Tab-separated table of C-alpha atoms in Angstrom:
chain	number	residue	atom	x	y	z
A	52	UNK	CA	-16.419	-206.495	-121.122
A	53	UNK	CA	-13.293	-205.204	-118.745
A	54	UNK	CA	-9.984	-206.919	-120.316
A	55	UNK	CA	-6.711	-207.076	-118.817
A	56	UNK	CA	-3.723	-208.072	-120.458
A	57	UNK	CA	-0.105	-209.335	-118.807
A	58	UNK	CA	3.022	-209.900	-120.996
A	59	UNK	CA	5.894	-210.892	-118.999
A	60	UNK	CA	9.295	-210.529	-120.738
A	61	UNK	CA	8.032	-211.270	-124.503
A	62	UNK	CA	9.102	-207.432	-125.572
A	63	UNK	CA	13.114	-206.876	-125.848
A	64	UNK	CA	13.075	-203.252	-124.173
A	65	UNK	CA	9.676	-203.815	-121.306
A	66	UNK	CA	10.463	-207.308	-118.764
A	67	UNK	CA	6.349	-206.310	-118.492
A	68	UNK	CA	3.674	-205.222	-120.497
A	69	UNK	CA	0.117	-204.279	-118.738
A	70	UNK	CA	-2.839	-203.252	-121.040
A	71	UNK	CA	-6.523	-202.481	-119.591
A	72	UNK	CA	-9.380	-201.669	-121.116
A	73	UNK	CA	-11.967	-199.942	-118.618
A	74	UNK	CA	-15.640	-200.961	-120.060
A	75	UNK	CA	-17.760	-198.427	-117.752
A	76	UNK	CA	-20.607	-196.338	-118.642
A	77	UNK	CA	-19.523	-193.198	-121.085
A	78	UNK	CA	-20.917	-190.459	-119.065
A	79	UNK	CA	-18.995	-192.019	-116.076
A	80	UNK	CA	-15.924	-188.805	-115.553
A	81	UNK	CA	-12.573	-190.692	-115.533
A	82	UNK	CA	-8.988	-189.037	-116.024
A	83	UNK	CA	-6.228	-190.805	-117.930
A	84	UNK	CA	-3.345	-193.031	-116.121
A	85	UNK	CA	-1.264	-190.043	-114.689
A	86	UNK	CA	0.966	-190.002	-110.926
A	87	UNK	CA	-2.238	-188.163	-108.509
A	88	UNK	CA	-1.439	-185.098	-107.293
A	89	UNK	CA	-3.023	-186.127	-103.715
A	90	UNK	CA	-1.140	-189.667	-103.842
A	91	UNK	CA	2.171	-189.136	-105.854
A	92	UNK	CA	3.417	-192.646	-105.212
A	93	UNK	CA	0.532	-193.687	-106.928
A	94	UNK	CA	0.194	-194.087	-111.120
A	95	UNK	CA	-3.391	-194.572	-112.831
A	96	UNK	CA	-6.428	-193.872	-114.602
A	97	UNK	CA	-9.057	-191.973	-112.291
A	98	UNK	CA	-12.837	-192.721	-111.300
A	99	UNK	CA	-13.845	-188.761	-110.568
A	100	UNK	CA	-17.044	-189.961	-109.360
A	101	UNK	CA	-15.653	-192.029	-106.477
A	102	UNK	CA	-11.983	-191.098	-106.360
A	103	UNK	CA	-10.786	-194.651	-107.501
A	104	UNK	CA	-8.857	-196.548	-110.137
A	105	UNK	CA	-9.570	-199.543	-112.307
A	106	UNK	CA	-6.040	-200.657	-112.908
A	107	UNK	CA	-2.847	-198.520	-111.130
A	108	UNK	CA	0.915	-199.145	-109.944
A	109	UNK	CA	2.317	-197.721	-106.910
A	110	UNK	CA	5.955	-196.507	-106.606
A	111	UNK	CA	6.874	-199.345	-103.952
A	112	UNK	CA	5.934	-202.219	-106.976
A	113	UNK	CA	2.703	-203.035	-106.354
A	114	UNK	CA	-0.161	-203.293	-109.247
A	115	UNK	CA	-3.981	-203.512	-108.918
A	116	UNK	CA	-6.895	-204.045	-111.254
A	117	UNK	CA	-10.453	-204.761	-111.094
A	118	UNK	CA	-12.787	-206.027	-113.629
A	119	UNK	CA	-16.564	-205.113	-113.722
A	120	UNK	CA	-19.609	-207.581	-113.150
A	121	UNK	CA	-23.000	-206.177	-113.714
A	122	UNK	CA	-25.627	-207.326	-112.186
A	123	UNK	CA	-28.397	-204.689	-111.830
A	124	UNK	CA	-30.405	-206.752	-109.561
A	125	UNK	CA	-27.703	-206.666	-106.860
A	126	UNK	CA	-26.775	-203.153	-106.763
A	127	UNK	CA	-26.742	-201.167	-103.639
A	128	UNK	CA	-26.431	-198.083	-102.980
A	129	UNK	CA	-23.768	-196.870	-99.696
A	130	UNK	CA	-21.549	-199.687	-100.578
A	131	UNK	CA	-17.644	-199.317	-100.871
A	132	UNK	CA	-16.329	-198.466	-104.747
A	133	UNK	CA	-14.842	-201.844	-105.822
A	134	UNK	CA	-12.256	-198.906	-107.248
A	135	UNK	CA	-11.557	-198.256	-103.810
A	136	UNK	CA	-10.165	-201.569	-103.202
A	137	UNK	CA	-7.229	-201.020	-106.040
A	138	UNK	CA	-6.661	-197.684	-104.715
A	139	UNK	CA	-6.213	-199.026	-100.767
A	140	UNK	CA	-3.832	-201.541	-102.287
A	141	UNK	CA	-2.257	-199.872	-103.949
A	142	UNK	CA	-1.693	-197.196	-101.153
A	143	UNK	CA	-0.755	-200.293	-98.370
A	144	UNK	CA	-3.789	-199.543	-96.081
């Protein structure tokens, strides 16, 4: 199960806290939460299958996450990353 947890101004030193968990499939490649070389205004963990993010922040204040849903029965293949959808966000397009 994909967690996500918001704590707004209960820490003296952080006005907000984010925590994610990302509860995806162990031989899926990811790369830590680091700026992206090809998007610097961008901060976030990596999907290096699809190019996407599970939870990011971008420069200009804006924050994205997604949570997974399985449900092997509806699975198609071609279909838009849901990762893609934080990373568009988070990007303004």
């Amino acid at each position: 199960m994909c967690l996500i947890l918001l704590a707004i101004r209960v820490h003296p030193l952080y006005p907000l806290v984010i925590a994610a968990n990302r509860d995806e499939y162990y031989d899926r490649p990811t790369a830590p939460a680091a700026f992206w070389d090809d998007e610097p205004g961008l901060l976030g963990g990596r999907d290096l299958r699809h190019g996407g993010t599970w939870l990011g922040i971008s420069r200009r204040g804006r924050i994205a996450a997604v949570t997974n849903y399985r449900a092997p029965h509806l699975q198609r293949q071609g279909v838009t990353s849901r990762g893609r959808l934080v990373t568009d966000f988070l990007k303004g397009t």
